[in-house]
Amino acid sequence: MLKNYLLIFWRNMTRNKVYAAINITGLAIGIASCILIYLYVQHELSYDKYFTKHDRIYRVVNNLIVEDEVEKASVTHAALAPGLAADFPEIETALRMINRNKQVLRLDEKAITIEHAFWADSNYFEVFDYKLLEGDPKAVLQEPNTMALSKDVAAKFFDDPMKAMYSTFRIGSQSYKVTGIFEPVDAAHMKPNVLTSMSTLPAEVRQNFKSNWFGTNSYTYVLLSDSKAAAGLQAKLPDFVKKRISPARGNTTERVELHLQALTDIHLNTDYLWEAFPVGKKSYIYIFSFVGIFILLIASINYMNLATARSVKRAKEVGLRKVVGADRSQLILQFLSESILLTVFSVFVALLLVELMLPTFNSLSDKNIASNYFLEPIFAASILGIALLIGLISGSYPALVLSHFKPADVLKGSTTPNSGSAVLRKGLVVLQFTISLVLIIGTIIVYSQMHYLKSQDLGFTKEQVLVVDIPSGDTTIVNQMPVIKEQLLKNPKITEATTTVMIPGETTGVIIFDVERNGTMAEKTMNTIFVDYEFLDLMDINLKAGRNFSKEIATDQENGFILNEAAANVLGWADPIGKRIGFSDTTAGRVVGVVKDFNYTSLHSPIEPLVIMLAPQNNGYLMARVSPNGITEAMDHMQETWSKFAPSHPMDYFFLDESFNKQYRAEEKMLTIFGYFSLLTIIIACMGLFGLASFTAEQRTREIGIRKVLGSSVSGIVMLLTKDFALLVMVAIVLASPIAWYGMQQWLQDFAYRTPISAWVFVASGLVALCLAIVTVSFKAARAAMTDPVKALRTE
Amino acid sequence: MEELVIDTKNLQKRYVTDTVETTALAGVDLKIAKGEFVAIMGPSGCGKSTLLNILGMLDSPSDGTFKFLGHDISRATERQRAKLRKENLGFVFQSFNLIDELTVEENIALPLAYLGVSKADTTKRVQEAMERMGIAHRRSHFPQQLSGGQQQRVAIARATVSNPALILADEPTGNLDSVHGREVMTLLSELNDAGTTVVMVTHSPSDAEYAHRIVNLFDGQIVTENVNVKRHAAELL
Ligand SMILES: Nc1ncnc2c1ncn2[C@@H]1O[C@H](COP(=O)(O)OP(=O)(O)O)[C@@H](O)[C@H]1O
Ligand SMILES: [Mg+2]
């Protein structure tokens, strides 16, 4: 019997190629999209699960609270890890990681800048059990001047990365012997490339770390003896703060709160500052999952609609099978097995598609998903389950309709049987187009928001600014900065040069200031940046009152402060110039200038109060403004100057506008992926429409013939066939607009600066969908309308 | 007493569409014994097909009782009817009604598939049926590739392959020329001779000649029943 079903299925497919193609392509694209989204979501959800002790590892983070301001920081005091380990027996071991950011690794003549270097305690590999390709987890980071490299970094120096073992690299003034090579883990919230042993740090630094409860510099992780101990430990932390931290800190107004974060929670559930790597966003996981389900839904609807529309053609078969003794359940089984077969077939096509699209998808989504995913039994099982489910869902309605036919009715041949509810079919088409339109409108709004952000007046000019990362810790270079700046300006294509600790787009520092308020001094926490004399000029930041820092005025170095308007406002100073500001131990600090507000972090957030301080000797970046017509020349000159003054460091540079726009990367990534998927939904929906239009045209062949004989024109008939479908799309536009408007309004809440959602977005998307639908349908309608009426009437 | 294949009392069928109510059968009492060949005649629209469909359990009566081989059909479930149908009935239609996507051989094998007959047995019985109907050389053709007469022979082969107790034929010669029509009638009466009960709707008096008994239907009621003397005479000889 199954063989019989297969035969009928196969012959129906091969005899109705368009129908088969629409169904299989639609389902395959839908399933492929779903698989990609599944892999993405799965990858996002699998963060840090690689480590076998993941359920026992917690990160300790802290809230630093001053007045009502809370800074949630992922970096903690260096003394925290040893302190916790000593006080709590339920902590098996605790460890610190300190971010060293970018470092130049040297081996003989070879020097390569490597990102994401960390200092780590010696128990690192016992807690995080990376696969060590070389080395012993217990011994790797024990000794001073040792380090572990990821295989990828080792491969940059050696053709055979394992050869890196025991070779001695140099970073800055120190040398490090490689005592371990590890296989990097992609889905981990920390992806170190280089780990250097904490014991390398000078003894006085390590001593200081033991009791330093002021500076926060360490990521702190604890390994619990039992995953259930976390809640109990969390409850004891306030006491720990009271006993250990507060006394050591003396009477600062800043309070510390400690929190445990489950390791596997970090990637998606963190809103702490100073993360070493970009974190994920839970909302995107939801959005993507919905999009995946929607695409699949749209493809399944195609099957439902086409199968019921086509049911007329199979009515006779159903009648006959009943005549020879089939009961209804057997017929339901037959039609369900057809839909399941079709989906299983589509799954194979989909897997092929995924294989083809994976590299593109990886680069779009910044992931590194390997194509061996389907070897995982869970994946194979769930893909099979999904195929079954889609087959069942999309096949059940057609199966019910078809199996319901009464042989006495259908075998007469003259009447057309009821092929299911036409209203339902129309409703489903409306649903398909509503979903597509919501996605399209969403894409357009995301796009216009991105455009809006990039074209916003930030209050400074980010274009044409070259930024060079000054290698940290090399004081010889830092000391030469004034000379380097002078040298740079010798080239006419470089108009300005300055240094700064922080560039716009980065998180600023936060400092508690003493400020003058009603005659007395009061504390106020504000964002702070440290810059050089030329910073404001170079950035085109305008002064509103007072003056810029001046080399002629020696006191500026210690006592000059420049505020932004927001700071002046929040302090309630109508005339800020000359007002007292500083730290508790100084009294000479004065406001010398006020600048117009500029967006120094990102347009996600409104401009907060900012204090600008002078620190020419304390720099992170060298910036140069270059003329638009001389970028290459300016860069050559810069490179030449750099090599002269800092021959041991490769020049690591970027453009300010690029780095500033990087903070919208998450959104841009989403935009691209979103855009592709919405395109796919509309294509699949149109394919379904094409199929439906074919059947309508076929069913109405006779009517069309008669109308033509009676004198109707081709265009009249095209109109007749098209207008019903056009109406459905219009209903979808009406439904989709408020949904999309509401959803995007929510999304825009993430930004302090929002593009207005204008009506044209809805009108334009609606028109596009309508045109697509009309073109699709009228293509079919025109063919039907142009058929010779005599031929049409003969076919009966 | 002779065993009754069909026994109906006051069988009624009404169709209700929107506003109009059509009475297709207005109380039919009909008894058909095992081995009989009954022809049902009457003008178009008098309810012949309706009666046949009800007898074949493809449709249910609005009122009245119907016993099939002693089973009370009005109380049977859909599933039980499907079972009775596949085990005891064969249908032949005016418009052949073969499945276009199946070959001759596959069409004939279909009833056996629903009966759960083994593969070897199926092959054998389909082969026999095809040979009996003279269509074995067309086994792998599709219905559209056959003439009307050939299609009807395939349909008869399909109706008889499961050795049903009763064959219901609705104007089996209606779409055939007289030569092919006669061929079909010969096949049917041969089956009847071999013991199968046959109930046939027909417009053609010459076809009705093959039956033992002719039932005349008019406006949903049996108006006359005639014993076909010629056929009985032939049998007595
Ligand atoms: N499904 C149906 N719905 C409504 N009326 C029907 C239906 N089937 C048959 N009829 C009506 O019942 C009457 C008998 O039909 P039928 O049994 O097909 O006649 P015959 O086969 O004798 O030509 C006719 O008047 C016909 O119009
Ligand atoms: Mg009839």
PDB file of N, CA and C in Angstrom, chain A residues 707-761:
ATOM      1  N   ARG A 707     -16.554  34.434 -21.590  1.00  0.00           N
ATOM      2  CA  ARG A 707     -16.455  35.892 -21.537  1.00  0.00           C
ATOM      3  C   ARG A 707     -15.833  36.438 -22.811  1.00  0.00           C
ATOM      4  N   LYS A 708     -14.818  35.701 -23.316  1.00  0.00           N
ATOM      5  CA  LYS A 708     -14.157  36.196 -24.518  1.00  0.00           C
ATOM      6  C   LYS A 708     -15.086  36.111 -25.715  1.00  0.00           C
ATOM      7  N   VAL A 709     -15.831  35.011 -25.784  1.00  0.00           N
ATOM      8  CA  VAL A 709     -16.779  34.866 -26.880  1.00  0.00           C
ATOM      9  C   VAL A 709     -17.788  36.012 -26.831  1.00  0.00           C
ATOM     10  N   LEU A 710     -18.141  36.404 -25.611  1.00  0.00           N
ATOM     11  CA  LEU A 710     -19.116  37.483 -25.454  1.00  0.00           C
ATOM     12  C   LEU A 710     -18.484  38.861 -25.639  1.00  0.00           C
ATOM     13  N   GLY A 711     -17.153  38.880 -25.893  1.00  0.00           N
ATOM     14  CA  GLY A 711     -16.543  40.147 -26.265  1.00  0.00           C
ATOM     15  C   GLY A 711     -15.633  40.800 -25.239  1.00  0.00           C
ATOM     16  N   SER A 712     -15.289  40.085 -24.173  1.00  0.00           N
ATOM     17  CA  SER A 712     -14.408  40.710 -23.192  1.00  0.00           C
ATOM     18  C   SER A 712     -12.988  40.813 -23.740  1.00  0.00           C
ATOM     19  N   SER A 713     -12.284  41.883 -23.377  1.00  0.00           N
ATOM     20  CA  SER A 713     -10.911  42.061 -23.853  1.00  0.00           C
ATOM     21  C   SER A 713      -9.951  41.300 -22.942  1.00  0.00           C
ATOM     22  N   VAL A 714      -8.720  41.130 -23.440  1.00  0.00           N
ATOM     23  CA  VAL A 714      -7.697  40.442 -22.645  1.00  0.00           C
ATOM     24  C   VAL A 714      -7.476  41.176 -21.337  1.00  0.00           C
ATOM     25  N   SER A 715      -7.363  42.510 -21.429  1.00  0.00           N
ATOM     26  CA  SER A 715      -7.078  43.270 -20.206  1.00  0.00           C
ATOM     27  C   SER A 715      -8.236  43.159 -19.223  1.00  0.00           C
ATOM     28  N   GLY A 716      -9.443  43.104 -19.759  1.00  0.00           N
ATOM     29  CA  GLY A 716     -10.610  42.937 -18.889  1.00  0.00           C
ATOM     30  C   GLY A 716     -10.513  41.645 -18.101  1.00  0.00           C
ATOM     31  N   ILE A 717     -10.071  40.586 -18.767  1.00  0.00           N
ATOM     32  CA  ILE A 717      -9.979  39.290 -18.100  1.00  0.00           C
ATOM     33  C   ILE A 717      -8.834  39.272 -17.098  1.00  0.00           C
ATOM     34  N   VAL A 718      -7.708  39.889 -17.461  1.00  0.00           N
ATOM     35  CA  VAL A 718      -6.578  39.965 -16.529  1.00  0.00           C
ATOM     36  C   VAL A 718      -7.035  40.684 -15.264  1.00  0.00           C
ATOM     37  N   MET A 719      -7.755  41.782 -15.465  1.00  0.00           N
ATOM     38  CA  MET A 719      -8.309  42.541 -14.330  1.00  0.00           C
ATOM     39  C   MET A 719      -9.160  41.635 -13.456  1.00  0.00           C
ATOM     40  N   LEU A 720     -10.043  40.892 -14.120  1.00  0.00           N
ATOM     41  CA  LEU A 720     -10.987  40.033 -13.423  1.00  0.00           C
ATOM     42  C   LEU A 720     -10.258  39.052 -12.504  1.00  0.00           C
ATOM     43  N   LEU A 721      -9.191  38.462 -13.045  1.00  0.00           N
ATOM     44  CA  LEU A 721      -8.483  37.439 -12.280  1.00  0.00           C
ATOM     45  C   LEU A 721      -7.575  38.055 -11.221  1.00  0.00           C
ATOM     46  N   THR A 722      -7.070  39.244 -11.505  1.00  0.00           N
ATOM     47  CA  THR A 722      -6.068  39.836 -10.625  1.00  0.00           C
ATOM     48  C   THR A 722      -6.687  40.549  -9.433  1.00  0.00           C
ATOM     49  N   LYS A 723      -7.850  41.095  -9.644  1.00  0.00           N
ATOM     50  CA  LYS A 723      -8.359  42.009  -8.606  1.00  0.00           C
ATOM     51  C   LYS A 723      -8.635  41.306  -7.273  1.00  0.00           C
ATOM     52  N   ASP A 724      -9.055  40.046  -7.326  1.00  0.00           N
ATOM     53  CA  ASP A 724      -9.298  39.319  -6.079  1.00  0.00           C
ATOM     54  C   ASP A 724      -8.026  39.215  -5.249  1.00  0.00           C
ATOM     55  N   PHE A 725      -6.933  38.863  -5.934  1.00  0.00           N
ATOM     56  CA  PHE A 725      -5.665  38.691  -5.227  1.00  0.00           C
ATOM     57  C   PHE A 725      -5.148  40.030  -4.725  1.00  0.00           C
ATOM     58  N   ALA A 726      -5.288  41.058  -5.574  1.00  0.00           N
ATOM     59  CA  ALA A 726      -4.820  42.388  -5.181  1.00  0.00           C
ATOM     60  C   ALA A 726      -5.536  42.828  -3.910  1.00  0.00           C
ATOM     61  N   LEU A 727      -6.802  42.499  -3.837  1.00  0.00           N
ATOM     62  CA  LEU A 727      -7.593  42.859  -2.662  1.00  0.00           C
ATOM     63  C   LEU A 727      -7.006  42.219  -1.402  1.00  0.00           C
ATOM     64  N   LEU A 728      -6.620  40.945  -1.536  1.00  0.00           N
ATOM     65  CA  LEU A 728      -6.040  40.248  -0.382  1.00  0.00           C
ATOM     66  C   LEU A 728      -4.774  40.952   0.102  1.00  0.00           C
ATOM     67  N   VAL A 729      -3.928  41.348  -0.861  1.00  0.00           N
ATOM     68  CA  VAL A 729      -2.684  42.015  -0.481  1.00  0.00           C
ATOM     69  C   VAL A 729      -2.994  43.342   0.192  1.00  0.00           C
ATOM     70  N   MET A 730      -4.025  44.017  -0.286  1.00  0.00           N
ATOM     71  CA  MET A 730      -4.373  45.289   0.341  1.00  0.00           C
ATOM     72  C   MET A 730      -4.841  45.083   1.776  1.00  0.00           C
ATOM     73  N   VAL A 731      -5.604  44.039   1.987  1.00  0.00           N
ATOM     74  CA  VAL A 731      -6.017  43.727   3.365  1.00  0.00           C
ATOM     75  C   VAL A 731      -4.766  43.501   4.219  1.00  0.00           C
ATOM     76  N   ALA A 732      -3.799  42.768   3.645  1.00  0.00           N
ATOM     77  CA  ALA A 732      -2.554  42.494   4.381  1.00  0.00           C
ATOM     78  C   ALA A 732      -1.836  43.794   4.729  1.00  0.00           C
ATOM     79  N   ILE A 733      -1.848  44.752   3.804  1.00  0.00           N
ATOM     80  CA  ILE A 733      -1.175  46.033   4.076  1.00  0.00           C
ATOM     81  C   ILE A 733      -1.827  46.707   5.277  1.00  0.00           C
ATOM     82  N   VAL A 734      -3.149  46.677   5.277  1.00  0.00           N
ATOM     83  CA  VAL A 734      -3.887  47.318   6.371  1.00  0.00           C
ATOM     84  C   VAL A 734      -3.559  46.634   7.703  1.00  0.00           C
ATOM     85  N   LEU A 735      -3.438  45.307   7.665  1.00  0.00           N
ATOM     86  CA  LEU A 735      -3.137  44.580   8.905  1.00  0.00           C
ATOM     87  C   LEU A 735      -1.685  44.776   9.337  1.00  0.00           C
ATOM     88  N   ALA A 736      -0.779  44.746   8.354  1.00  0.00           N
ATOM     89  CA  ALA A 736       0.652  44.739   8.680  1.00  0.00           C
ATOM     90  C   ALA A 736       1.118  46.088   9.220  1.00  0.00           C
ATOM     91  N   SER A 737       0.561  47.165   8.701  1.00  0.00           N
ATOM     92  CA  SER A 737       1.075  48.488   9.060  1.00  0.00           C
ATOM     93  C   SER A 737       1.068  48.752  10.566  1.00  0.00           C
ATOM     94  N   PRO A 738      -0.065  48.596  11.234  1.00  0.00           N
ATOM     95  CA  PRO A 738      -0.010  48.871  12.684  1.00  0.00           C
ATOM     96  C   PRO A 738       0.899  47.909  13.438  1.00  0.00           C
ATOM     97  N   ILE A 739       0.924  46.642  13.030  1.00  0.00           N
ATOM     98  CA  ILE A 739       1.791  45.674  13.717  1.00  0.00           C
ATOM     99  C   ILE A 739       3.246  46.108  13.584  1.00  0.00           C
ATOM    100  N   ALA A 740       3.651  46.417  12.360  1.00  0.00           N
ATOM    101  CA  ALA A 740       5.032  46.817  12.116  1.00  0.00           C
ATOM    102  C   ALA A 740       5.338  48.117  12.848  1.00  0.00           C
ATOM    103  N   TRP A 741       4.377  49.027  12.807  1.00  0.00           N
ATOM    104  CA  TRP A 741       4.588  50.310  13.466  1.00  0.00           C
ATOM    105  C   TRP A 741       4.851  50.096  14.956  1.00  0.00           C
ATOM    106  N   TYR A 742       4.031  49.277  15.566  1.00  0.00           N
ATOM    107  CA  TYR A 742       4.173  49.026  16.997  1.00  0.00           C
ATOM    108  C   TYR A 742       5.518  48.352  17.309  1.00  0.00           C
ATOM    109  N   GLY A 743       5.817  47.305  16.543  1.00  0.00           N
ATOM    110  CA  GLY A 743       7.052  46.553  16.780  1.00  0.00           C
ATOM    111  C   GLY A 743       8.282  47.424  16.630  1.00  0.00           C
ATOM    112  N   MET A 744       8.298  48.233  15.587  1.00  0.00           N
ATOM    113  CA  MET A 744       9.477  49.043  15.329  1.00  0.00           C
ATOM    114  C   MET A 744       9.597  50.191  16.322  1.00  0.00           C
ATOM    115  N   GLN A 745       8.452  50.666  16.775  1.00  0.00           N
ATOM    116  CA  GLN A 745       8.448  51.673  17.828  1.00  0.00           C
ATOM    117  C   GLN A 745       9.180  51.125  19.058  1.00  0.00           C
ATOM    118  N   GLN A 746       8.913  49.831  19.350  1.00  0.00           N
ATOM    119  CA  GLN A 746       9.573  49.178  20.479  1.00  0.00           C
ATOM    120  C   GLN A 746      11.077  49.098  20.252  1.00  0.00           C
ATOM    121  N   TRP A 747      11.440  48.680  19.055  1.00  0.00           N
ATOM    122  CA  TRP A 747      12.852  48.517  18.734  1.00  0.00           C
ATOM    123  C   TRP A 747      13.589  49.847  18.838  1.00  0.00           C
ATOM    124  N   LEU A 748      12.939  50.894  18.390  1.00  0.00           N
ATOM    125  CA  LEU A 748      13.583  52.209  18.390  1.00  0.00           C
ATOM    126  C   LEU A 748      13.815  52.738  19.803  1.00  0.00           C
ATOM    127  N   GLN A 749      13.104  52.159  20.773  1.00  0.00           N
ATOM    128  CA  GLN A 749      13.301  52.604  22.155  1.00  0.00           C
ATOM    129  C   GLN A 749      14.759  52.430  22.593  1.00  0.00           C
ATOM    130  N   ASP A 750      15.469  51.535  21.932  1.00  0.00           N
ATOM    131  CA  ASP A 750      16.868  51.295  22.246  1.00  0.00           C
ATOM    132  C   ASP A 750      17.753  52.497  21.920  1.00  0.00           C
ATOM    133  N   PHE A 751      17.236  53.434  21.165  1.00  0.00           N
ATOM    134  CA  PHE A 751      18.060  54.553  20.725  1.00  0.00           C
ATOM    135  C   PHE A 751      17.558  55.848  21.331  1.00  0.00           C
ATOM    136  N   ALA A 752      18.489  56.685  21.714  1.00  0.00           N
ATOM    137  CA  ALA A 752      18.083  57.981  22.228  1.00  0.00           C
ATOM    138  C   ALA A 752      17.690  58.884  21.066  1.00  0.00           C
ATOM    139  N   TYR A 753      18.271  58.603  19.904  1.00  0.00           N
ATOM    140  CA  TYR A 753      17.986  59.422  18.729  1.00  0.00           C
ATOM    141  C   TYR A 753      17.289  58.538  17.716  1.00  0.00           C
ATOM    142  N   ARG A 754      16.042  58.853  17.423  1.00  0.00           N
ATOM    143  CA  ARG A 754      15.241  57.951  16.591  1.00  0.00           C
ATOM    144  C   ARG A 754      14.781  58.636  15.326  1.00  0.00           C
ATOM    145  N   THR A 755      14.834  57.904  14.246  1.00  0.00           N
ATOM    146  CA  THR A 755      14.283  58.409  13.006  1.00  0.00           C
ATOM    147  C   THR A 755      12.764  58.420  13.148  1.00  0.00           C
ATOM    148  N   PRO A 756      12.130  59.463  12.664  1.00  0.00           N
ATOM    149  CA  PRO A 756      10.663  59.418  12.702  1.00  0.00           C
ATOM    150  C   PRO A 756      10.162  58.350  11.731  1.00  0.00           C
ATOM    151  N   ILE A 757       9.122  57.615  12.131  1.00  0.00           N
ATOM    152  CA  ILE A 757       8.569  56.609  11.215  1.00  0.00           C
ATOM    153  C   ILE A 757       7.557  57.317  10.335  1.00  0.00           C
ATOM    154  N   SER A 758       7.942  57.487   9.071  1.00  0.00           N
ATOM    155  CA  SER A 758       7.039  58.260   8.223  1.00  0.00           C
ATOM    156  C   SER A 758       6.113  57.341   7.438  1.00  0.00           C
ATOM    157  N   ALA A 759       5.015  57.909   7.021  1.00  0.00           N
ATOM    158  CA  ALA A 759       3.972  57.137   6.331  1.00  0.00           C
ATOM    159  C   ALA A 759       4.482  56.515   5.037  1.00  0.00           C
ATOM    160  N   TRP A 760       5.433  57.179   4.418  1.00  0.00           N
ATOM    161  CA  TRP A 760       5.868  56.652   3.118  1.00  0.00           C
ATOM    162  C   TRP A 760       6.428  55.237   3.226  1.00  0.00           C
ATOM    163  N   VAL A 761       6.967  54.891   4.393  1.00  0.00           N
ATOM    164  CA  VAL A 761       7.518  53.543   4.571  1.00  0.00           C
ATOM    165  C   VAL A 761       6.419  52.502   4.332  1.00  0.00           C
TER     166      VAL A 761
END
